[in-house]
Coordinates of C-alpha atoms and ligand atoms in Angstrom, one line a residue:
M52 CA -4.1 -21.4 21.2
S53 CA -4.7 -18.3 20.6
R54 CA -4.1 -17.0 16.8
A55 CA -0.8 -16.0 17.4
D56 CA 1.4 -18.4 17.9
A57 CA -0.7 -20.5 15.6
P58 CA 1.4 -22.0 13.6
R59 CA 2.2 -19.6 10.5
T60 CA 0.7 -21.9 7.8
A61 CA 2.4 -21.2 4.4
T62 CA 1.3 -17.8 2.2
R63 CA -0.4 -19.3 -0.6
I64 CA -1.9 -15.3 -2.0
V65 CA -0.2 -12.9 -1.9
V66 CA -2.2 -9.1 -3.1
L67 CA -0.7 -6.0 -3.3
T68 CA -2.3 -2.7 -3.9
G69 CA -2.2 0.5 -5.3
A70 CA -3.9 4.1 -5.2
G71 CA -6.7 2.5 -7.9
L72 CA -8.3 0.4 -4.2
S73 CA -8.4 3.9 -2.8
A74 CA -9.3 5.8 -5.8
E75 CA -14.2 4.5 -5.1
S76 CA -12.9 6.2 -1.2
G77 CA -12.1 9.5 -3.1
L78 CA -7.9 9.8 -2.6
A79 CA -7.2 10.7 -5.6
T80 CA -4.5 8.4 -8.1
F81 CA -1.0 9.0 -8.8
R82 CA -0.8 8.4 -12.1
D83 CA -4.7 8.4 -13.6
S84 CA -5.0 12.8 -15.3
G85 CA -5.1 15.3 -12.5
G86 CA -3.4 12.8 -10.3
L87 CA -0.7 13.5 -7.8
W88 CA 2.0 13.8 -9.5
E89 CA 0.3 16.4 -11.6
Q90 CA -0.2 19.3 -8.8
H91 CA 3.4 17.9 -7.8
A92 CA 6.3 17.3 -8.5
I93 CA 8.0 14.1 -6.9
E94 CA 11.4 15.4 -6.5
D95 CA 9.4 18.5 -4.3
V96 CA 8.1 16.4 -1.3
A97 CA 8.7 12.2 -2.2
T98 CA 12.3 12.3 -1.7
P99 CA 14.6 12.7 1.1
Q100 CA 16.3 15.7 -0.7
A101 CA 12.4 17.4 -1.0
F102 CA 12.2 16.9 2.5
R103 CA 16.3 18.2 3.6
R104 CA 15.5 21.4 1.6
N105 CA 12.2 22.2 2.0
P106 CA 10.9 20.4 5.3
D107 CA 8.1 22.4 6.5
L108 CA 6.4 21.8 2.4
V109 CA 7.3 18.3 2.8
Q110 CA 4.8 18.3 5.5
R111 CA 1.6 20.3 4.9
F112 CA 2.0 18.1 1.9
Y113 CA 1.5 15.2 4.0
N114 CA -0.6 16.6 6.5
D115 CA -3.1 17.9 3.7
R116 CA -3.2 13.5 2.3
R117 CA -3.2 12.4 5.9
R118 CA -6.5 14.8 6.5
Q119 CA -7.6 13.4 3.3
A120 CA -7.4 9.9 4.6
R121 CA -9.1 11.0 7.3
K122 CA -11.9 11.7 5.7
A123 CA -12.6 9.2 2.9
Q124 CA -14.3 5.8 4.2
P125 CA -13.2 2.0 2.8
N126 CA -14.9 1.5 0.4
E127 CA -16.2 -2.8 -0.9
A128 CA -13.4 -3.7 -1.9
H129 CA -11.0 -2.9 1.3
R130 CA -14.2 -4.5 2.7
A131 CA -13.6 -7.3 0.2
L132 CA -9.8 -8.1 1.5
A133 CA -10.2 -7.4 4.8
R134 CA -12.2 -10.5 4.4
L135 CA -9.8 -12.2 3.1
S136 CA -6.8 -11.7 4.5
L137 CA -9.4 -13.6 7.9
R138 CA -7.6 -16.4 5.9
D139 CA -4.6 -17.1 7.6
D140 CA -2.4 -18.1 3.5
V141 CA -3.6 -14.6 2.5
M142 CA -0.5 -11.3 2.3
L143 CA -2.0 -8.4 1.7
V144 CA 0.5 -6.1 0.5
T145 CA 0.0 -1.9 0.4
Q146 CA 1.1 0.3 -1.8
N147 CA -1.0 2.5 -0.3
V148 CA -0.7 4.9 3.1
D149 CA -3.9 5.6 4.0
D150 CA -5.1 3.0 6.9
L151 CA -8.6 2.1 4.4
L152 CA -7.6 -1.9 4.8
D153 CA -7.0 -1.4 8.2
R154 CA -10.1 0.4 8.8
A155 CA -12.1 -2.0 7.1
G156 CA -11.4 -4.9 9.1
A157 CA -8.2 -6.7 7.3
R158 CA -4.9 -8.1 9.1
G159 CA -1.6 -7.5 9.3
V160 CA -1.9 -5.4 5.7
V161 CA 2.0 -5.0 4.8
H162 CA 2.4 -1.5 4.5
M163 CA 5.3 -0.9 2.4
H164 CA 5.2 2.3 2.2
G165 CA 4.2 3.5 5.2
A166 CA 1.9 5.5 6.8
L167 CA 0.2 8.5 7.0
N168 CA -1.0 8.4 10.3
R169 CA 2.3 6.6 11.2
G170 CA 5.7 9.9 12.3
V171 CA 9.2 8.3 12.9
C172 CA 12.7 10.7 14.2
A173 CA 15.0 11.4 11.8
N174 CA 16.8 11.9 14.9
C175 CA 16.6 7.8 16.9
G176 CA 14.0 6.2 14.7
H177 CA 11.3 6.5 17.3
R178 CA 8.4 5.6 15.9
F179 CA 4.0 6.9 16.7
Q180 CA 1.0 7.4 15.1
V181 CA 0.5 10.7 14.0
D182 CA -3.6 11.6 13.9
G183 CA -3.1 15.9 13.4
D184 CA -0.3 17.4 11.8
L185 CA 3.1 16.8 11.5
T186 CA 5.4 19.8 12.0
T187 CA 9.3 20.1 11.7
D188 CA 9.4 21.8 14.9
D189 CA 7.9 18.9 17.1
P190 CA 9.6 17.1 19.6
C191 CA 10.5 13.3 19.1
P192 CA 8.0 12.0 21.7
S193 CA 11.4 9.5 22.6
C194 CA 14.4 12.4 22.4
G195 CA 13.1 15.0 21.9
Q196 CA 15.0 16.5 19.1
A197 CA 13.1 18.5 17.2
S198 CA 13.7 16.3 14.0
L199 CA 10.4 14.4 13.1
R200 CA 9.3 13.1 9.6
P201 CA 5.6 11.2 8.2
D202 CA 6.8 7.5 7.5
I203 CA 6.5 6.8 4.1
V204 CA 9.0 5.9 2.3
W205 CA 10.1 8.0 -0.1
F206 CA 12.1 7.8 -3.5
G207 CA 15.2 6.2 -3.3
E208 CA 14.0 4.3 -0.2
M209 CA 14.0 0.9 1.0
P210 CA 10.4 0.3 0.7
Q211 CA 9.4 -1.3 4.1
Q212 CA 9.3 -6.2 5.4
M213 CA 10.7 -7.1 1.3
D214 CA 11.6 -9.9 3.5
E215 CA 8.4 -10.5 4.2
I216 CA 7.2 -9.8 0.6
L217 CA 9.8 -11.5 -0.8
H218 CA 8.4 -14.8 0.4
A219 CA 6.2 -14.8 0.5
L220 CA 6.3 -14.1 -3.4
Q221 CA 8.0 -17.7 -3.6
A222 CA 6.2 -19.8 -1.2
A223 CA 1.8 -18.2 -3.1
S224 CA 0.3 -19.9 -5.5
I225 CA -2.2 -16.6 -6.8
F226 CA -1.1 -13.1 -7.4
A227 CA -3.2 -10.7 -7.6
A228 CA -2.4 -6.5 -8.2
I229 CA -5.5 -4.5 -7.9
G230 CA -5.7 -1.4 -8.7
T231 CA -1.6 -0.5 -9.8
S232 CA 0.3 1.3 -12.3
G233 CA 3.1 -1.2 -12.5
E234 CA 5.2 1.7 -13.7
V235 CA 6.9 1.7 -9.4
Y236 CA 9.9 -1.2 -8.8
P237 CA 10.3 -2.7 -6.2
A238 CA 6.2 -3.3 -6.1
A239 CA 5.9 -3.5 -9.6
G240 CA 8.4 -6.4 -10.2
F241 CA 6.8 -9.0 -7.3
V242 CA 4.1 -9.7 -11.0
E243 CA 7.7 -11.7 -11.8
I244 CA 9.1 -13.5 -9.4
A245 CA 5.3 -14.7 -8.5
H246 CA 5.5 -15.9 -11.7
D247 CA 8.1 -17.1 -11.2
H248 CA 7.2 -19.0 -9.0
G249 CA 4.2 -20.7 -10.3
A250 CA 1.5 -18.8 -9.0
E251 CA -1.3 -18.1 -11.4
C252 CA -1.0 -14.0 -11.6
V253 CA -4.2 -12.4 -11.5
E254 CA -4.6 -8.0 -13.3
I255 CA -7.3 -6.6 -11.6
N256 CA -8.1 -2.4 -12.7
L257 CA -10.2 0.5 -13.8
D258 CA -8.5 0.1 -17.7
P259 CA -7.1 -3.4 -18.5
R260 CA -4.5 -1.5 -21.5
R261 CA -1.0 -1.5 -19.8
S262 CA -0.3 -4.6 -18.3
S263 CA 2.7 -7.5 -17.9
P264 CA 2.1 -9.8 -20.3
L265 CA 3.6 -11.8 -17.5
F266 CA -0.5 -11.8 -15.7
D267 CA -2.6 -14.9 -16.2
R268 CA -5.6 -13.0 -16.4
H269 CA -7.4 -9.4 -15.5
L270 CA -10.4 -8.9 -14.6
A271 CA -11.6 -4.8 -16.1
G272 CA -14.0 -2.9 -14.0
P273 CA -13.4 -0.4 -11.0
A274 CA -12.6 -2.6 -7.7
T275 CA -15.6 -1.6 -5.9
M276 CA -17.3 -4.6 -8.4
T277 CA -14.3 -6.9 -9.5
V278 CA -12.4 -7.2 -6.2
P279 CA -15.2 -8.2 -3.8
A280 CA -16.4 -10.2 -6.6
W281 CA -12.9 -11.8 -7.1
V282 CA -12.4 -12.2 -2.8
D283 CA -15.7 -14.5 -3.1
D284 CA -14.4 -16.6 -6.0
I285 CA -11.0 -16.8 -4.2
L286 CA -13.2 -18.0 -0.3
G287 CA -16.4 -19.8 -2.4
S288 CA -13.2 -22.5 -4.2
A289 CA -10.5 -22.0 -1.9
P290 CA -10.3 -25.3 0.9
T291 CA -11.5 -23.7 3.8
E292 CA -8.4 -23.6 6.5
P293 CA -8.3 -27.1 9.0
Ligands
APR729 N1 -11.4 0.5 -9.9 C1 -9.3 -0.3 -9.9 N2 -8.7 0.0 -10.7 C2 -9.1 2.0 -10.9 C3 -9.9 2.8 -10.5 C4 -10.4 2.2 -9.8 N3 -11.6 2.4 -9.2 N4 -8.8 3.9 -10.3 C5 -7.9 4.1 -10.6 N5 -7.3 1.9 -10.9 C6 -6.1 1.7 -11.4 C7 -5.3 3.3 -12.7 O1 -5.7 2.2 -13.4 C8 -4.1 2.6 -12.5 O2 -3.3 1.9 -13.2 O3 -4.7 2.0 -10.6 C9 -4.3 2.6 -11.0 C10 -2.9 3.3 -10.2 O4 -2.1 3.9 -11.1 P1 -1.3 5.2 -9.5 O5 -1.9 6.7 -9.7 O6 0.4 5.1 -10.4 O7 -1.0 4.6 -8.5 P2 0.0 3.0 -8.1 O8 0.3 2.4 -8.9 O9 0.0 2.8 -6.7 O10 1.1 4.0 -7.5 C11 2.7 3.2 -7.6 O11 3.8 5.2 -7.4 O12 4.1 7.6 -6.8 C12 3.8 6.1 -6.1 O13 5.0 5.8 -3.8 C13 3.8 6.2 -5.2 O14 3.1 3.4 -3.9 C14 2.8 4.7 -5.5 C15 3.7 3.9 -6.4

């Protein structure tokens, strides 16, 4: 029986990652000093209104981030989570739009805020791979309309695969938030759902200062140090697959 049609084991571990996971790969976070939201106003580049108002500016912002993400390499934290994702009872959810977890070999990554290497047609909804730059004049590969946009979830839009995520959070016995400031909902509310359903909640962050009291444990330090150690601990202690 291939893994694809094997009965899906209930999710036991849900991991939520944020920009801090990719910081040591050279990709800027959003709210640290010098972060992306210090360089660009969210309302200028990360809302549907911004895209309607100035599509070329928004396309340039994401084209630049896509180029940077393609130049970046997965780090030890991405590789550790890729090892963890091979267990059938693990769900990796990322707020990041880079593909470093996927390139590290992680399986079934849930990109709840979309992905830089995907585009979508605002006219017909066709999704497609984007490797180079995307411009507003490019015709949709499916309907031919010049209405392409990055497949990124902007502020005010609904994150992707929320039903699957919420279902997994209610079943999880371990929830880990890695490299995220917990400033943006619905992701910032995941710890409360997991906690209320009895999960042990772990925060893994460079700077443990600002944190929800709902976390049971805090592992402070750079992700490339803390995440491999945490994953080894989980894999060492967790029951092996039947
Ligand atoms: N190792 C671990 N954590 C780190 C590291 C590191 N090397 N470097 C930074 N961090 C932590 C910071 O302490 C901070 O808590 O990563 C977090 C980054 O926070 P943000 O910049 O707010 O990024 P994130 O939480 O992913 O933002 C969530 O907000 O703007 C939206 O859509 C955007 O997905 C993004 C969402």
